[in-house]
Amino acid sequence: MPFDRFMADALYGPAGFYTSSGRAGRRGDFITSPEVGPLFGAVLARFVREEWLRLGQPAAFTVVDAGAGPGALARAMLAADPDLLSSIRYVAVELSETQRDLHPDGVESRGDLPDGPFDGVIVANELLDNLPFRLAVWDGGWREAHVSVSNGELHEVLLPAPSEWEWLPRTAPHGARVPVQEQARSWIEATRASLSAGTLLAFDYCTARTAALALEPWRAWLRTYRGHERGGHYLRDPGTQDITAQVCLDQLPEPNVVRTQAQFLQRWGIDELVDEGRRAWSVAAAAPTLEALRMRSRVREAESLLDPTGLGGFLAVEWTA
């Protein structure tokens, strides 16, 4: 089978990683921005409110949390702006039924995107890197990696690349690999088309050009994770580890806005929220309450979310309708 079919089964099949126990969170397998703490969701709530205002405060306004995982972003956004989010439709989309069971009250939890067209915002936090991709390998020319089973073990088989892959770099180091992210492109096209007005916003680790990945060791961009550590080879023990890759911007529809995550968060008021947290802690430090402790934690959360060598270096990519 082609690599994208293997990856889809390994992540979302009957015995897939996300079908069973794999998930984000401190008790899960990796930390994404919403799991750092509620600050990320508080900034996103500001962005959503501004989009609602920009569109003229439509009575019907939908927020779609695509790839919602266990619902950390939904919880933070609902808590940050309950007045707005109580009057709009919040849809948490997650393929894994196990993770949908963890979604908070007050959201519409489902396994697929809602039908459009609708006005609103679609947020995809670290979703594109998890969408199954095909795998090109340089072996004197581009070949396509397939996965085969022999004697109960998984093996990689290289077959001729399809002719439509002529856009790949003309040459590459022997053994070089790059992802062919057709599903990511199709998902963006279809999801953006579901918006009558609004914004599709994706946060992810990205590379501007596919050719740049061909010059890197493939293990630097084709990664596996489990238990907050790097996993093994992607063919090893399928269903027990996450499989993820850098997102190649040149393979996606051209975005309207590209910023780093740090720039996006600063644009939408993270510094103001951190200052608010410092002031609240200063007032309550002598007899701290749980809320004051939460406010103080914004300083630590911001450090992680804005770190240019970590989450702050991710890209925030916007497609508007």
Short mmCIF file of N, CA and C in Angstrom, two decimals, residues 1-20 130 132 147 149 154 183 237-241 243:
data_model
loop_
_atom_site.label_atom_id
_atom_site.label_comp_id
_atom_site.label_asym_id
_atom_site.label_seq_id
_atom_site.Cartn_x
_atom_site.Cartn_y
_atom_site.Cartn_z
N MET A 1 0.85 -1.18 0.00
CA MET A 1 0.00 0.00 0.00
C MET A 1 0.89 1.23 0.00
N PRO A 2 0.42 2.36 -0.58
CA PRO A 2 1.20 3.61 -0.51
C PRO A 2 1.30 4.07 0.94
N PHE A 3 2.29 4.90 1.21
CA PHE A 3 2.59 5.28 2.58
C PHE A 3 1.42 6.00 3.25
N ASP A 4 0.67 6.81 2.50
CA ASP A 4 -0.43 7.54 3.14
C ASP A 4 -1.50 6.60 3.67
N ARG A 5 -1.75 5.49 2.97
CA ARG A 5 -2.73 4.52 3.47
C ARG A 5 -2.22 3.82 4.71
N PHE A 6 -0.92 3.48 4.72
CA PHE A 6 -0.33 2.88 5.91
C PHE A 6 -0.43 3.85 7.10
N MET A 7 -0.10 5.12 6.87
CA MET A 7 -0.11 6.12 7.94
C MET A 7 -1.52 6.32 8.48
N ALA A 8 -2.51 6.38 7.60
CA ALA A 8 -3.89 6.55 8.04
C ALA A 8 -4.33 5.39 8.93
N ASP A 9 -3.95 4.18 8.56
CA ASP A 9 -4.32 3.02 9.36
C ASP A 9 -3.57 3.00 10.69
N ALA A 10 -2.26 3.38 10.64
CA ALA A 10 -1.45 3.37 11.86
C ALA A 10 -1.93 4.40 12.87
N LEU A 11 -2.53 5.51 12.40
CA LEU A 11 -2.99 6.55 13.30
C LEU A 11 -4.46 6.43 13.65
N TYR A 12 -5.29 6.08 12.66
CA TYR A 12 -6.74 6.17 12.86
C TYR A 12 -7.49 4.88 12.55
N GLY A 13 -6.77 3.81 12.22
CA GLY A 13 -7.43 2.54 11.96
C GLY A 13 -7.97 1.91 13.24
N PRO A 14 -8.56 0.71 13.14
CA PRO A 14 -9.15 0.06 14.32
C PRO A 14 -8.17 -0.10 15.49
N ALA A 15 -6.88 -0.31 15.18
CA ALA A 15 -5.87 -0.42 16.23
C ALA A 15 -4.89 0.75 16.17
N GLY A 16 -5.36 1.88 15.63
CA GLY A 16 -4.48 3.02 15.42
C GLY A 16 -4.10 3.75 16.70
N PHE A 17 -3.07 4.55 16.57
CA PHE A 17 -2.53 5.29 17.72
C PHE A 17 -3.58 6.16 18.38
N TYR A 18 -4.30 6.96 17.59
CA TYR A 18 -5.31 7.85 18.16
C TYR A 18 -6.61 7.13 18.48
N THR A 19 -6.83 5.99 17.86
CA THR A 19 -8.03 5.22 18.16
C THR A 19 -7.95 4.62 19.55
N SER A 20 -6.74 4.32 19.99
CA SER A 20 -6.56 3.70 21.29
C SER A 20 -6.25 4.75 22.35
N ASN A 130 -0.26 15.95 10.75
CA ASN A 130 -0.76 14.60 11.03
C ASN A 130 -1.59 14.03 9.89
N PRO A 132 -2.27 12.20 6.61
CA PRO A 132 -1.43 11.23 5.90
C PRO A 132 -0.87 11.80 4.60
N VAL A 147 4.41 0.33 1.45
CA VAL A 147 4.63 -0.55 2.60
C VAL A 147 4.07 -1.92 2.28
N VAL A 149 3.92 -6.23 3.54
CA VAL A 149 4.04 -7.18 4.65
C VAL A 149 4.64 -8.47 4.11
N LEU A 154 6.83 -5.59 8.41
CA LEU A 154 6.61 -4.52 7.46
C LEU A 154 7.91 -4.15 6.76
N GLN A 183 -3.13 15.30 0.75
CA GLN A 183 -4.29 15.36 1.63
C GLN A 183 -4.37 16.68 2.38
N ASP A 237 6.16 -1.13 15.09
CA ASP A 237 5.03 -1.15 16.02
C ASP A 237 3.94 -0.16 15.65
N PRO A 238 3.36 -0.26 14.44
CA PRO A 238 2.32 0.70 14.05
C PRO A 238 1.15 0.66 15.02
N GLY A 239 0.64 1.83 15.31
CA GLY A 239 -0.46 1.96 16.26
C GLY A 239 0.00 2.33 17.66
N THR A 240 1.31 2.28 17.92
CA THR A 240 1.83 2.60 19.25
C THR A 240 2.52 3.94 19.30
N GLN A 241 2.63 4.65 18.17
CA GLN A 241 3.33 5.93 18.16
C GLN A 241 2.74 6.86 17.11
N ILE A 243 2.92 9.62 14.09
CA ILE A 243 3.74 9.83 12.89
C ILE A 243 3.42 11.23 12.39
#
